[in-house]
Structure formats: structure tokens, C-alpha cells
Short mmCIF file of C-alpha atoms in Angstrom, two decimals:
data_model
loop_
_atom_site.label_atom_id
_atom_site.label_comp_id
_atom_site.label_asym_id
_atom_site.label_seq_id
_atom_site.Cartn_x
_atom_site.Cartn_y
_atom_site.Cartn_z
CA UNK A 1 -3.85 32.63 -17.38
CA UNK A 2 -3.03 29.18 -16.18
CA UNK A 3 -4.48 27.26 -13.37
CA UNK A 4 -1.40 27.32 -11.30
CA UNK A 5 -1.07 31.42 -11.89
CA UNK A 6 -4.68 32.02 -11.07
CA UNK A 7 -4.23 30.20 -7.88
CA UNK A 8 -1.15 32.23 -7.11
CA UNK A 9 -2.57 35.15 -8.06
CA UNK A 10 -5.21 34.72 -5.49
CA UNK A 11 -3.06 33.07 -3.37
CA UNK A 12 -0.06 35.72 -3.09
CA UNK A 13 -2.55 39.09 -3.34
CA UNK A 14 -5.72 38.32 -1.17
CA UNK A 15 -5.90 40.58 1.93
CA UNK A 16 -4.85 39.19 5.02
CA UNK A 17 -7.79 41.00 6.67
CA UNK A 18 -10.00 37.93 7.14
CA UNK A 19 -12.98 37.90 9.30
CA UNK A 20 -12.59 37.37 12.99
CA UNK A 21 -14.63 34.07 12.17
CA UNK A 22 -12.07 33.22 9.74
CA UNK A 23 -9.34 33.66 12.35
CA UNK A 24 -11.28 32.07 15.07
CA UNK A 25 -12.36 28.70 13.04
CA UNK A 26 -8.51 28.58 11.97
CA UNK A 27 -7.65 28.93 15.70
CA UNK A 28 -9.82 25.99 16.96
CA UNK A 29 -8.56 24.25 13.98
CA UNK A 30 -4.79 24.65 15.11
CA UNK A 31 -6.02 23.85 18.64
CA UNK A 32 -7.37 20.48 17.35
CA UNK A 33 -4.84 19.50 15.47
CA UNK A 34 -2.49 20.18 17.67
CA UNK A 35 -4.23 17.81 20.76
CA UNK A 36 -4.40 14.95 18.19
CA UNK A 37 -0.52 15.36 17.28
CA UNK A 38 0.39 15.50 21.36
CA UNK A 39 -1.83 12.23 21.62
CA UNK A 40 -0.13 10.48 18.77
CA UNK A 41 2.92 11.56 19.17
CA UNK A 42 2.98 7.97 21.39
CA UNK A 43 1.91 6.07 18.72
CA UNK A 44 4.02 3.33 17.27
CA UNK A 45 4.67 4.25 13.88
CA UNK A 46 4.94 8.11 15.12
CA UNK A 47 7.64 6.91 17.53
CA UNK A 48 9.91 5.11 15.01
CA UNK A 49 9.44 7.59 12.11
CA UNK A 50 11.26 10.09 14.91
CA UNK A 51 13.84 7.31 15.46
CA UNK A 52 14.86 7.62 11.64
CA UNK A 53 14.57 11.44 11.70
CA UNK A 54 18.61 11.69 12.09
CA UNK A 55 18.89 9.25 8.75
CA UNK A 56 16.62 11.43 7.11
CA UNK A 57 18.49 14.51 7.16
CA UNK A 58 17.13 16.15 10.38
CA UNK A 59 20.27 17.71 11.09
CA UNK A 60 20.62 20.57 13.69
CA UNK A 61 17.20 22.59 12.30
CA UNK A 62 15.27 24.95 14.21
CA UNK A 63 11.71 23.52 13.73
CA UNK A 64 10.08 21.66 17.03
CA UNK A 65 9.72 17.89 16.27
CA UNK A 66 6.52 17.11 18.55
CA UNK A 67 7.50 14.22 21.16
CA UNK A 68 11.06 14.65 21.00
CA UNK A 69 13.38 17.14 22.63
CA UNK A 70 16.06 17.48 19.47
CA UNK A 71 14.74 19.97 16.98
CA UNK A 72 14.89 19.14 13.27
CA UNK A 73 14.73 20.78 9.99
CA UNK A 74 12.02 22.27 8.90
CA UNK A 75 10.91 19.31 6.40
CA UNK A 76 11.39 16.31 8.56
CA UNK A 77 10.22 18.12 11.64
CA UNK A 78 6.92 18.34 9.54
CA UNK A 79 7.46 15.12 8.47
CA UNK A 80 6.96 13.68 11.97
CA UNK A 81 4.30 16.26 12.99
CA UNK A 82 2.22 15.80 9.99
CA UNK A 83 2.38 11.62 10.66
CA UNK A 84 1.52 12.07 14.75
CA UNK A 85 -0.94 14.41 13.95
CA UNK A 86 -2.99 12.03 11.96
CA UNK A 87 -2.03 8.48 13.62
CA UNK A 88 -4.96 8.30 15.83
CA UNK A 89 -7.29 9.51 12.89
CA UNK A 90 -8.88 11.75 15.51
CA UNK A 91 -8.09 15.28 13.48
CA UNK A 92 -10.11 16.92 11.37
CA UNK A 93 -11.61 16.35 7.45
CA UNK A 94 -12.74 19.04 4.97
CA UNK A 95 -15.13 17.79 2.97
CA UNK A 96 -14.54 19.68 -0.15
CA UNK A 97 -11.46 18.28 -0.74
CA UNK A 98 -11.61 14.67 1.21
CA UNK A 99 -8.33 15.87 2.95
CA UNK A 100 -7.24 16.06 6.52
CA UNK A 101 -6.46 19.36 5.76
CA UNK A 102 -4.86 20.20 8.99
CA UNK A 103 -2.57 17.43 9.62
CA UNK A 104 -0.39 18.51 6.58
CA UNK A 105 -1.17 22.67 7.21
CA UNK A 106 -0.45 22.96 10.52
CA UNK A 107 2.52 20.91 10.81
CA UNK A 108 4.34 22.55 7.85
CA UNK A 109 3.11 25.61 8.98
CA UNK A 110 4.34 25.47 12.64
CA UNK A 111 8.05 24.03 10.96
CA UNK A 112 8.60 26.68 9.04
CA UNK A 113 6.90 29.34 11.28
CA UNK A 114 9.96 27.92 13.85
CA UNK A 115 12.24 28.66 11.18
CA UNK A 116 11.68 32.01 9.96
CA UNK A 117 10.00 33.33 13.85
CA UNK A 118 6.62 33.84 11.95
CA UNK A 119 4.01 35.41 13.91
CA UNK A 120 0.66 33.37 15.39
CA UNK A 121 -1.21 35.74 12.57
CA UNK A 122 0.49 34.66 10.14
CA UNK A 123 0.36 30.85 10.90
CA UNK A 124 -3.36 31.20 10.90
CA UNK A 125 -3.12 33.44 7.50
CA UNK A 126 -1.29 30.36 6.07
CA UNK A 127 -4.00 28.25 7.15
CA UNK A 128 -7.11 30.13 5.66
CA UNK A 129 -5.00 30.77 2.27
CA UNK A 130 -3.93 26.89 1.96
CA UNK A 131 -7.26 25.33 2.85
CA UNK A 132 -8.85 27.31 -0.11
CA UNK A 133 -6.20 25.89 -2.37
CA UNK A 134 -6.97 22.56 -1.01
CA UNK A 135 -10.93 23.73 -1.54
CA UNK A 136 -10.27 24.28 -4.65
CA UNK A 137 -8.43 21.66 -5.78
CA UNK A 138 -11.03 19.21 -4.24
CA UNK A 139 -13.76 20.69 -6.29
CA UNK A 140 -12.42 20.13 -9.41
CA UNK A 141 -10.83 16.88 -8.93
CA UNK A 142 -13.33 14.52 -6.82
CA UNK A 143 -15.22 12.76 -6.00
CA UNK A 144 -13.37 10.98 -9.33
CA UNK A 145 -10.26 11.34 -7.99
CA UNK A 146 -10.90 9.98 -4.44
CA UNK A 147 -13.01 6.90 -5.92
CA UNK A 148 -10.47 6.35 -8.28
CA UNK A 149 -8.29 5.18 -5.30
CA UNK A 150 -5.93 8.18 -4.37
CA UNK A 151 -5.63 9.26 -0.63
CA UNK A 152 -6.11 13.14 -1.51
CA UNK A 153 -4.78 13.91 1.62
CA UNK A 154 -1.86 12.95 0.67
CA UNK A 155 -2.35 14.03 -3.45
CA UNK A 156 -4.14 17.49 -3.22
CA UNK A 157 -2.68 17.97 0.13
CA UNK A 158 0.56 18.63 -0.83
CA UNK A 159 -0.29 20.71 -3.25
CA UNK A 160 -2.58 23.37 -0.93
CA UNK A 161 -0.19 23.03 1.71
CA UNK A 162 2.65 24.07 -0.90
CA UNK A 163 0.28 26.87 -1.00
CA UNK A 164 -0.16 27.52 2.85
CA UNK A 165 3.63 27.67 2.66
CA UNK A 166 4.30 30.00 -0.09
CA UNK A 167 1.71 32.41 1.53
CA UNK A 168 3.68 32.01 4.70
CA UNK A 169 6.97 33.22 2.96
CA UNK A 170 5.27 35.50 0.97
CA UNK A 171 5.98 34.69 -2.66
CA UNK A 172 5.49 36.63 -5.22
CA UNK A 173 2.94 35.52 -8.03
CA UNK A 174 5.27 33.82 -10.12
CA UNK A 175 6.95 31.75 -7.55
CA UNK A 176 4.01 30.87 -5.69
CA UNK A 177 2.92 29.39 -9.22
CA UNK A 178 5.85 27.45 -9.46
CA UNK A 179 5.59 26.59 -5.62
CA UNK A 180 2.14 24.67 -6.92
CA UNK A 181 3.62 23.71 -9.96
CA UNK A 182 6.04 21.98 -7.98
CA UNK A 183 4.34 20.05 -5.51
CA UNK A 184 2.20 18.08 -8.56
CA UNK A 185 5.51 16.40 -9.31
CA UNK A 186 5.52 15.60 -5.10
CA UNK A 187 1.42 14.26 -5.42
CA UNK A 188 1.15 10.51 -4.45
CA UNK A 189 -0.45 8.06 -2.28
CA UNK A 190 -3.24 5.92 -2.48
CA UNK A 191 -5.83 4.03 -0.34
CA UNK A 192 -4.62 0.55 -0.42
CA UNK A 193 -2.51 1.91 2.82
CA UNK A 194 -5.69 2.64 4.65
CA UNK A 195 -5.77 0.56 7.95
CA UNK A 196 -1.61 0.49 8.45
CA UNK A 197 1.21 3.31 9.23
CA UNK A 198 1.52 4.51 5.99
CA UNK A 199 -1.99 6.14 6.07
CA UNK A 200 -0.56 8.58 8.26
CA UNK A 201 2.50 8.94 6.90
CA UNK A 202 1.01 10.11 3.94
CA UNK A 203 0.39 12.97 5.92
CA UNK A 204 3.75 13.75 6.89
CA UNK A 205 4.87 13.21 3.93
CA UNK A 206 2.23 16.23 2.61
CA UNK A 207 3.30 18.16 5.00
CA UNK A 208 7.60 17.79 3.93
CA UNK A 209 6.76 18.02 0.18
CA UNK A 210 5.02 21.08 0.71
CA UNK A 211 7.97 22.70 2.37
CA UNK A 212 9.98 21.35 0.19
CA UNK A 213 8.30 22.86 -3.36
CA UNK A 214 7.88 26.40 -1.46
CA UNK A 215 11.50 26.86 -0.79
CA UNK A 216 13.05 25.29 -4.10
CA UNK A 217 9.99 27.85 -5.95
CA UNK A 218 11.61 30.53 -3.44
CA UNK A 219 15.35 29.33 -5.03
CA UNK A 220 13.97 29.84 -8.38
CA UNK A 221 13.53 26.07 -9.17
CA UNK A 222 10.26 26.30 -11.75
CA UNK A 223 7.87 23.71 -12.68
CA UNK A 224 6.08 23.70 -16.14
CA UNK A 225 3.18 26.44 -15.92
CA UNK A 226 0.46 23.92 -17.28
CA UNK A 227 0.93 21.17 -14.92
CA UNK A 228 -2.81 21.07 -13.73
CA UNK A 229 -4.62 21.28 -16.96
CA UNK A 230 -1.97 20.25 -19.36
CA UNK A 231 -1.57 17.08 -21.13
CA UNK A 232 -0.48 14.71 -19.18
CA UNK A 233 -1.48 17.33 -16.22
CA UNK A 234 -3.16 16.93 -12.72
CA UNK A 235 -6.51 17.13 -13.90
CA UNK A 236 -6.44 14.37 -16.61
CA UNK A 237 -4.05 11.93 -14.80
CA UNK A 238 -5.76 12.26 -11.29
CA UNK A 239 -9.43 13.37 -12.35
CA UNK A 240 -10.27 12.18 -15.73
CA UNK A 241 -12.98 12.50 -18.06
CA UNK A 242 -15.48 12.54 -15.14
CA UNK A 243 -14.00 15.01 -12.51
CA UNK A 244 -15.85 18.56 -12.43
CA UNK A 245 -13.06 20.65 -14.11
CA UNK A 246 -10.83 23.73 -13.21
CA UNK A 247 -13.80 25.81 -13.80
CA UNK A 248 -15.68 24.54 -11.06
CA UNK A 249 -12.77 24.74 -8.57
CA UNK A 250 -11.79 28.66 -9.59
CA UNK A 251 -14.98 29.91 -9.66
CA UNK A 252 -15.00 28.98 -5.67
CA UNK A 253 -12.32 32.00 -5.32
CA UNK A 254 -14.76 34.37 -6.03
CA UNK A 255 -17.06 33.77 -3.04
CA UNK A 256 -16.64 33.08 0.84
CA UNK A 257 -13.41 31.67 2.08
CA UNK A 258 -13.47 27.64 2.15
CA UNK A 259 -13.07 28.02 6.23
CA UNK A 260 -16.03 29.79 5.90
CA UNK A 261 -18.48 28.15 3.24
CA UNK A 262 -17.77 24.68 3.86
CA UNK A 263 -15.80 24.49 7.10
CA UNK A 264 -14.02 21.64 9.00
CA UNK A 265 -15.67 18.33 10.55
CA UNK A 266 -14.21 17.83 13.96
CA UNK A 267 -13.87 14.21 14.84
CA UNK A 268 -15.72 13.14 18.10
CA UNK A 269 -14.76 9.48 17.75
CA UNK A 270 -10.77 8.50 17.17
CA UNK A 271 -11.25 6.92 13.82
CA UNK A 272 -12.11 6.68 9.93
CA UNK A 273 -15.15 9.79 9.58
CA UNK A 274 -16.57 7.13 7.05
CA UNK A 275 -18.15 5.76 10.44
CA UNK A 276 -18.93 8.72 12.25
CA UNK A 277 -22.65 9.15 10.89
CA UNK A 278 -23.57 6.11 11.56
CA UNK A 279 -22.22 6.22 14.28
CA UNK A 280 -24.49 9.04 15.87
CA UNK A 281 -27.33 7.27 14.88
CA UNK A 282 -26.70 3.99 16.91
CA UNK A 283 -26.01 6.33 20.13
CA UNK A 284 -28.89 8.08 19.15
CA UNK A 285 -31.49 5.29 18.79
CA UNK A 286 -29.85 3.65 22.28
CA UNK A 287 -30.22 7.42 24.09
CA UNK A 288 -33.87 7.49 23.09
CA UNK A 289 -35.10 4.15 23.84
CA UNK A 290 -32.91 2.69 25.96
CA UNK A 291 -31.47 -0.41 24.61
CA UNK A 292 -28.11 -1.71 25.20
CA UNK A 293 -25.80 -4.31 23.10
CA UNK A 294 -27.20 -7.28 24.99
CA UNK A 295 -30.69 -6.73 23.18
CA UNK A 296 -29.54 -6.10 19.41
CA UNK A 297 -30.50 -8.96 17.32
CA UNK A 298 -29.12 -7.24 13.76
CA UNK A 299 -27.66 -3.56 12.91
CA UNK A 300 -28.15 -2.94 9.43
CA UNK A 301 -26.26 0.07 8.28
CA UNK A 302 -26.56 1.94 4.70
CA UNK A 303 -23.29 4.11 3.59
CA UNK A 304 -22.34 6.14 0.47
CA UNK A 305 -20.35 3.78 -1.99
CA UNK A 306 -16.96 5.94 -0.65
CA UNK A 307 -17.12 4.84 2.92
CA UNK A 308 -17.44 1.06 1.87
CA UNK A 309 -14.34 1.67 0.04
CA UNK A 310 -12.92 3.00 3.16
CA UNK A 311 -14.30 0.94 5.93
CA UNK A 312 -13.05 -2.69 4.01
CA UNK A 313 -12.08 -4.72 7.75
CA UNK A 314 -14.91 -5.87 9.16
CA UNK A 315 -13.11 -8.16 11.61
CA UNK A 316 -10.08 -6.57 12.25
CA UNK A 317 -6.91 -7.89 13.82
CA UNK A 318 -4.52 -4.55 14.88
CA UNK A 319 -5.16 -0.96 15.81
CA UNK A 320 -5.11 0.16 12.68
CA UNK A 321 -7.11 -1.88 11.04
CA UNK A 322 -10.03 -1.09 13.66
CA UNK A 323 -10.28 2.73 12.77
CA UNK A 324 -11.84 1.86 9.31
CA UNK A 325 -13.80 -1.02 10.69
CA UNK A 326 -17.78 -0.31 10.89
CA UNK A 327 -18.04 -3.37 13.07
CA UNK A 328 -15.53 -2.15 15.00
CA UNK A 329 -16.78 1.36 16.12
CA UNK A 330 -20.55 0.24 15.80
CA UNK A 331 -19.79 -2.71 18.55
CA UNK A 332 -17.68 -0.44 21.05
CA UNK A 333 -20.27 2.44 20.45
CA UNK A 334 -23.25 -0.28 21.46
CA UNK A 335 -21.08 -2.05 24.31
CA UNK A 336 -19.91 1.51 25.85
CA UNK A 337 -21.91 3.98 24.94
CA UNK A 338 -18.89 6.12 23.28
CA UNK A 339 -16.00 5.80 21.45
CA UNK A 340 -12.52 6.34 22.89
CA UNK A 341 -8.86 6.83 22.60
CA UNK A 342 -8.29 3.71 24.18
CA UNK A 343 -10.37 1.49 22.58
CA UNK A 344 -7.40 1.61 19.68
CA UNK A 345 -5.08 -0.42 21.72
CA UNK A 346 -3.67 -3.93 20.42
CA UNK A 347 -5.80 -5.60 24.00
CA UNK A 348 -8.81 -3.65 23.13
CA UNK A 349 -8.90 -4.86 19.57
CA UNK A 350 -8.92 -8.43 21.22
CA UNK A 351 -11.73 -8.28 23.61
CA UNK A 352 -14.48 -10.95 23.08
CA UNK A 353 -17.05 -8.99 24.02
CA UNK A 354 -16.78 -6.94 21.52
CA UNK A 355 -15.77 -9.07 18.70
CA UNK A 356 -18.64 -11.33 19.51
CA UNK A 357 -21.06 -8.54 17.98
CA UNK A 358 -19.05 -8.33 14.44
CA UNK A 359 -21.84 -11.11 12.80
CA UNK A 360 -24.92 -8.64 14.06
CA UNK A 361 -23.81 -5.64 11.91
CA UNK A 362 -23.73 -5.31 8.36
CA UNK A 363 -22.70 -2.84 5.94
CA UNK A 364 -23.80 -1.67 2.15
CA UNK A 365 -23.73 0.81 0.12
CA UNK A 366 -26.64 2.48 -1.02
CA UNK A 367 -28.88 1.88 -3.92
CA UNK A 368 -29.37 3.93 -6.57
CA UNK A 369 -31.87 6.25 -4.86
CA UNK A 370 -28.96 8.75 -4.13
CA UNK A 371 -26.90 10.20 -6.23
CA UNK A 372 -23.17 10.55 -5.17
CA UNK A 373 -21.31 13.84 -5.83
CA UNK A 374 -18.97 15.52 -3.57
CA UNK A 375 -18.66 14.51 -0.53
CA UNK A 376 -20.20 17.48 0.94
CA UNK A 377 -23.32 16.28 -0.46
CA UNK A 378 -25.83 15.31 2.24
CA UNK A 379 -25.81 12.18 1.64
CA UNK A 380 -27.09 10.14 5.04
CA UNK A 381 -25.85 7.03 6.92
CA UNK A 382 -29.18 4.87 7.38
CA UNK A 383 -28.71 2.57 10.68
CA UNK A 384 -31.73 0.18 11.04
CA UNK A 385 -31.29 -1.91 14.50
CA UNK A 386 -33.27 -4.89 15.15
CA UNK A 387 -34.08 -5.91 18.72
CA UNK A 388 -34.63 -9.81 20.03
CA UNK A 389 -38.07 -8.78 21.01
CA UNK A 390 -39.30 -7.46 17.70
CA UNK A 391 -38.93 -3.85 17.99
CA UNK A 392 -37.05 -1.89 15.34
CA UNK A 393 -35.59 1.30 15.28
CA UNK A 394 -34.06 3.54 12.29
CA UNK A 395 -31.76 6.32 12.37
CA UNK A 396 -30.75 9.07 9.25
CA UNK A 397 -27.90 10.87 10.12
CA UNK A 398 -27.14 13.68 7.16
CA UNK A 399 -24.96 15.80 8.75
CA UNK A 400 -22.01 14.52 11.66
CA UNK A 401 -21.85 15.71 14.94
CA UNK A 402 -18.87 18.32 14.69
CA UNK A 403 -19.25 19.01 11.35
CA UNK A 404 -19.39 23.32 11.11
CA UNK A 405 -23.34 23.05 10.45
CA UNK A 406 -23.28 20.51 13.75
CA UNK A 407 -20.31 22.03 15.38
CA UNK A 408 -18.91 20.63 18.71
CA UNK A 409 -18.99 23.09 21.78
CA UNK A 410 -16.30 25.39 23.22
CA UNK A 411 -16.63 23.05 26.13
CA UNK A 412 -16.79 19.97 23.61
CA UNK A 413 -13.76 20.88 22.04
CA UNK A 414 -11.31 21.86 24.87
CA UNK A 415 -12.34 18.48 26.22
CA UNK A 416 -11.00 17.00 23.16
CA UNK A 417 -7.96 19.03 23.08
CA UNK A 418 -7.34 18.57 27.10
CA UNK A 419 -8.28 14.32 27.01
CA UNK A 420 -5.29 14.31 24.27
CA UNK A 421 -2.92 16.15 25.81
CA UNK A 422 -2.97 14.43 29.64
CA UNK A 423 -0.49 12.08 29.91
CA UNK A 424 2.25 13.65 27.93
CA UNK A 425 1.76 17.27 29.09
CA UNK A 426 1.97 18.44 32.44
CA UNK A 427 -0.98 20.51 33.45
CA UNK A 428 1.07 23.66 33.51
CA UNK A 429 2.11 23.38 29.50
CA UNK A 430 -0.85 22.20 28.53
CA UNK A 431 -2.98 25.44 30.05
CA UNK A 432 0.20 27.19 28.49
CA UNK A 433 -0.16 25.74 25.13
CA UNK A 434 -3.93 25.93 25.01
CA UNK A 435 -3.91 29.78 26.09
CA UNK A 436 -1.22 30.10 23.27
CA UNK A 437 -3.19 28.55 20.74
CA UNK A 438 -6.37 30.59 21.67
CA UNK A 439 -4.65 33.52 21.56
CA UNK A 440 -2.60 32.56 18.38
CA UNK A 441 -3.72 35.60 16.54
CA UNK A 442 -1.93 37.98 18.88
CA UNK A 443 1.05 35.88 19.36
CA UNK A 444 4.53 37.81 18.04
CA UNK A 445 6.39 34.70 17.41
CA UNK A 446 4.58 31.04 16.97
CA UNK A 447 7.58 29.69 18.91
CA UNK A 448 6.15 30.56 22.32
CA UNK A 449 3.53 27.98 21.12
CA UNK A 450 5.59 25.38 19.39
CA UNK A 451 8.05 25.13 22.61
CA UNK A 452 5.85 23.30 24.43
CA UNK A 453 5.88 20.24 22.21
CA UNK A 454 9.01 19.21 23.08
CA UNK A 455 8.74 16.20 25.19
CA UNK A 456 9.84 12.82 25.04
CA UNK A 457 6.87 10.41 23.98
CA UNK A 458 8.39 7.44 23.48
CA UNK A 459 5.66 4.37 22.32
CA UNK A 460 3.53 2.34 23.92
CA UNK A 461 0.55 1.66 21.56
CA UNK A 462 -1.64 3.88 23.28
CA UNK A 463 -1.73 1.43 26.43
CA UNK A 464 -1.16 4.96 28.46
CA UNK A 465 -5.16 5.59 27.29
CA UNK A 466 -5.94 2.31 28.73
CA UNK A 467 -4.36 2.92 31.83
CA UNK A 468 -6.01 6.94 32.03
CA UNK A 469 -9.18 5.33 32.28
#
């Protein structure tokens, strides 16, 4: 049997009878992304990809673009969803693969769950059966794959998410196969777009494919059967010689689901996660003793070889740039004591203040003393802060604060989902979407949900976070 028809065999024939904690970690993972695509649904790029929708093909579809009134279909709806959702870089990562796993499964989801009047159980069925395809995918491929320079958000993302889809329009074996099959041919995008519009777009465009290759499987449009281990195939183009294998990522379909074993990181902070352990130890260190910016004479900071890759601007000039900056979010985390939405504004990237701490903090890779594998790996983020008056503090941070074995709150995370939604929603849709969304697994028809996305957003550059606070 071949890679694609073992997935599909799992894929189209496990029971939908998850565990409640299945269902409830997909839920809070639909709530998530959904806050982070309301909030950047105002972002710039978000805001002109929906002013090209009608170029595009939109047409007169049934699926809810988020910040615009006019629907779309189903493909460039999730085109637009899947960019706003990651814009802000405030949804979540799963580690096994290295994808923003949500910001290309919920969006397709919700577009085609619009189309065909899917239920709220189903969406969420989607989501636990594509995330494992993105699991596995991400255990056979990286971390070679990732280092190699591929965004797999964008590469093994459209591929699960093909998956989420096919589940969602219940396939049969052979055509879910092909649906996978399919999506390979749709796999691109790379890093060198980290830090502009296209990041995020990459997302979208995950999202669209993935429709896409489920509905031309569900035609009968067929892919070649070997396209992840053949010559010429997934794993040798996009892995090579040193990724784990397809043995390594099937065997994971024989034990707990991925939403289960390995989980989601929720982001507390609004950009790149490659900063977010590092992070907690500088407002660590400053909670227990008490220091504030004005006393730092040096931040040395230690990352996995990855993150450097990730975090390359360490003076950045836009928005964009500043969400993979380590200087960035370690000098706002030291000057404010948190990280915000609005501290990803084109002003706030500006402020002297802030940019007068870039020369203090430094960032390397690790030595040799750790050995990289996945990214799951505990592997920590060492922050060593010097003080002018001698003292010196050091911080290991292993595991992020809202990763599933440091999970975020109830409280924590409908703060998050509420702080992105005020501004666009009024207070009476948002309690309407957020009661939908918890509920989700008892909802008849995910429309009663996806309704209350339509807005108008228009742009601003998130100066509207600026002016919240």
C-alpha cells in the first residue's frame, strides 16, 4: 500500500467518535483561530487580497469571506480567511509539523462547511482528521525539510488540509488518496517571505489548494499513487537523504490522535513563536527580581539554529519585519512588561525608546551541546541578562507558555479571543460567535457561526489597536 492510500485509508475509515478532549482542544482551537482572523482581517495585506477577490474568481459563492459582507466561493473565501487568520502571526503552531495548522484548517474548513451546510461536528471532525495528516507528514519530513528553507505551513499544509477537506466531504479511500496525491503538485512556499505579506498568504493559499485538490479528487481528477515516496516524490524532493522517512510518520497513526499527543501552542505574544521562549524568560527574570529596561546593561539570548533562521531582522523597519525580530519583542517585552497587538503598528515600530535597546540584545544559536531534532524536542531558549550594577540573571525556558503541556487558561484564552475581536465586532456578535464556537460540537449547521464574520474591516495597519489602548 502506498503512502498516499495508507493515509486515506486512515483518513476516510477512522471513527468519528473522538474523545470529548479531542472535540474540546479542536473547539478552543477554532475559537483561536477564529479571534486572530477577526483581528487581521484589518490588516493591510488582508484588506487588499479581499479587494482582488472579484479578479480572482470569487464570483457569487456561498462561503463567508471574513471582513467583507459579499460572500465568495469556497476557494477564495478560504483564500482570504486563511491569509487574515495568520497576518498578525498571533494563531496557533503544531510542533510536529512546524505548521500553523489552523490558519489553513479552519478556514477551508469553515468555506466549504458554508457550502455544503456541514454541521459544527463535522467541522471539528475535519479538524482532528487533517491535523494528523499534517502530524504525520511533519514527522517524516522535518526538521530537514523546514531547515532546508520551505515554509511547511504552506508545503505540508496543503497537503493535511486537502485531507481535513476530503474527510469533510467524505471521500471514499481512493479519492481521498488522490485528494493527497493532488495537493503535492499544489506544495510550495518558502521562508525567504518571512517578515512581508506573502508569509501569510502562504496560508491562504494552503487553505484554497486544499479545497481545490478535494473537489477535483471528488470529480475524479487522479494524481499518480506514489507521489510521496516515489522518485522524484515528496519525500526525496522536500526531505532528502536526512528526513526521518514515511515509516516514522505512519507509525504515528497507530497511537493517540496528534490533537492529543502533541497538541497545539497557543500564541500569547502577536508574533514569530521562534521568540516566544525567550520571551517568558525575560518577563520572568523582571517578575522575580524586579528590574526594568532602564537597568539592563546586555541580554544575551541562546536559540535552536531554526529560530535564528527565522528571527533574521534585528533592526527592523515595518510591521512585518518586527514579528520575527528578537530585538524587537525582547525590547517591548523589557520596556512594557507584555507584548501586544498594537505594538505591530508602522508608529510603534518607530519609537526610540524602544529601538534604542536593539545594541543590548544579542542572539545565537546554540553550540553543539544540544542536539536538534524535531521541533517538539525540548530544546530551551537560554536568556542571560546583565544589569549596570553587576548582577546577572539567567532564564531556561523548555516548554512556552500556551503550549498543551503549559496551556493558557479558559480565562487566558477567551481574553485572547475577546481582545481580537473588539473593535470589529459588536459585543452582541462577538458573545454570539464565541457561544457558537464553544458549542460548535452541537451546532446543526456551521453557518450560524460563520454569519457573524461578515463585516466590513477595511485597513488601517492595526492603528485601531493603538487607539483601543
Amino acid at each position: 500500500m502506498y503512502v498516499s492510500e495508507r493515509l486515506a485509508l486512515w483518513g476516510a475509515q477512522v471513527s468519528a467518535a473522538h474523545t470529548p478532549a479531542a472535540y474540546a482542544a479542536a473547539s478552543h482551537a477554532v475559537m483561536d483561530v477564529v479571534g486572530c482572523m477577526v483581528a487581521g482581517a484589518g490588516d493591510n495585506g488582508a484588506a487588499r487580497l479581499r479587494a482582488a477577490l472579484e479578479n480572482l474568481g470569487a464570483g457569487d459563492g456561498q462561503a463567508v469571506v471574513c471582513g467583507r459582507l459579499a460572500k465568495a466561493a469556497a476557494p477564495q473565501a478560504a483564500l482570504a480567511n486563511g491569509m487574515a487568520a495568520h497576518s498578525l502571526d498571533f494563531d496557533d503552531t503544531f510542533l510536529e509539523a512546524i505548521t500553523h495548522a489552523s490558519a489553513s484548517l479552519v478556514p477551508a474548513l469553515f468555506a466549504l462547511g458554508d457550502e455544503t451546510g456541514a454541521s459544527g461536528r463535522d467541522i471539528l471532525d475535519g479538524y482532528i482528521v487533517g491535523l494528523e495528516i499534517h502530524g504525520a507528514l511533519g514527522l517524516a519530513l522535518n526538521r530537514a525539510h523546514y531547515e532546508a528553507g520551505w515554509h511547511a505551513t504552506a508545503t505540508l499544509g496543503v497537503i493535511g488540509t486537502a485531507g481535513a477537506c476530503a474527510r469533510l466531504l467524505k471521500l471514499d479511500q481512493a479519492r481521498f488518496a488522490h485528494a493527497l496525491n493532488l495537493a503535492v503538485s499544489y506544495a510550495a512556499g518558502t521562508k525567504v517571505q518571512f517578515g512581508s505579506m506573502a508569509k501569510p498568504l502562504h496560508a491562504g493559499l494552503a487553505a484554497k489548494h486544499a479545497i481545490e485538490a478535494a473537489r477535483l479528487a471528488e470529480a475524479g481528477v487522479e494524481g499518480r499513487i506514489n507521489s510521496f515516496e516515489g522518485p522524484m516524490g515528496l519525500l526525496e524532493l522536500y526531505g532528502g537523504a536526512a528526513a526521518p522517512g514515511w515509516d516514522v510518520g505512519l507509525a504515528a497513526l497507530d497511537g493517540p490522535l496528534a490533537i492529543e499527543r502533541q497538541g497545539l501552542t497557543v500564541k500569547r505574544f502577536p508574533c514569530c513563536a521562534a521568540t516566544h521562549r525567550a520571551v517568558d524568560g525575560v518577563l520572568a527574570l523582571m517578575a522575580e527580581h524586579g528590574f526594568t529596561a532602564g537597568d539592563v546593561e546586555a541580554v544575551d539570548i541562546r536559540v535552536r539554529r531554526g529560530h535564528v533562521q527565522n528571527l533574521r531582522y534585528s533592526a527592523p523597519e515595518t510591521e512585518f519585519e518586527a514579528r520575527f525580530s528578537m530585538q524587537y519583542c525582547v525590547a517591548v517585552a523589557l520596556s512594557a512588561g507584555t507584548i501586544g497587538l498594537g505594538d505591530f503598528t508602522p508608529a510603534a515600530v518607530k519609537r526610540p525608546a524602544i529601538r534604542a535597546l536593539f545594541p543590548l540584545i544579542d542572539m545565537q544559536a546554540h553550540g553543539s551541546e544540544f542536539d536538534e531534532g524535531n521541533e517538539a524536542d525540548p530544546i530551551p531558549s537560554i536568556v542571560v541578562i546583565s544589569l549596570k550594577d553587576g548582577r546577572k540573571f539567567e532564564a531556561r525556558q523548555t516548554i512556552p507558555k500556551g503550549d498543551a503541556a503549559n496551556p493558557l487558561n479558559d480565562a487566558e484564552r477567551l481574553a485572547k479571543f475577546e481582545d481580537c475581536c473588539r473593535g470589529f465586532l459588536p459585543d452582541s456578535d462577538l458573545v454570539q460567535l464565541r457561544d457558537a464556537i464553544e458549542g460548535m460540537d452541537g451546532l446543526a449547521d456551521i453557518r450560524a457561526c460563520t454569519r457573524l464574520l461578515r463585516f466590513e474591516a477595511g485597513a488601517d495597519a492595526g492603528e485601531r489597536f493603538e487607539r483601543r489602548a
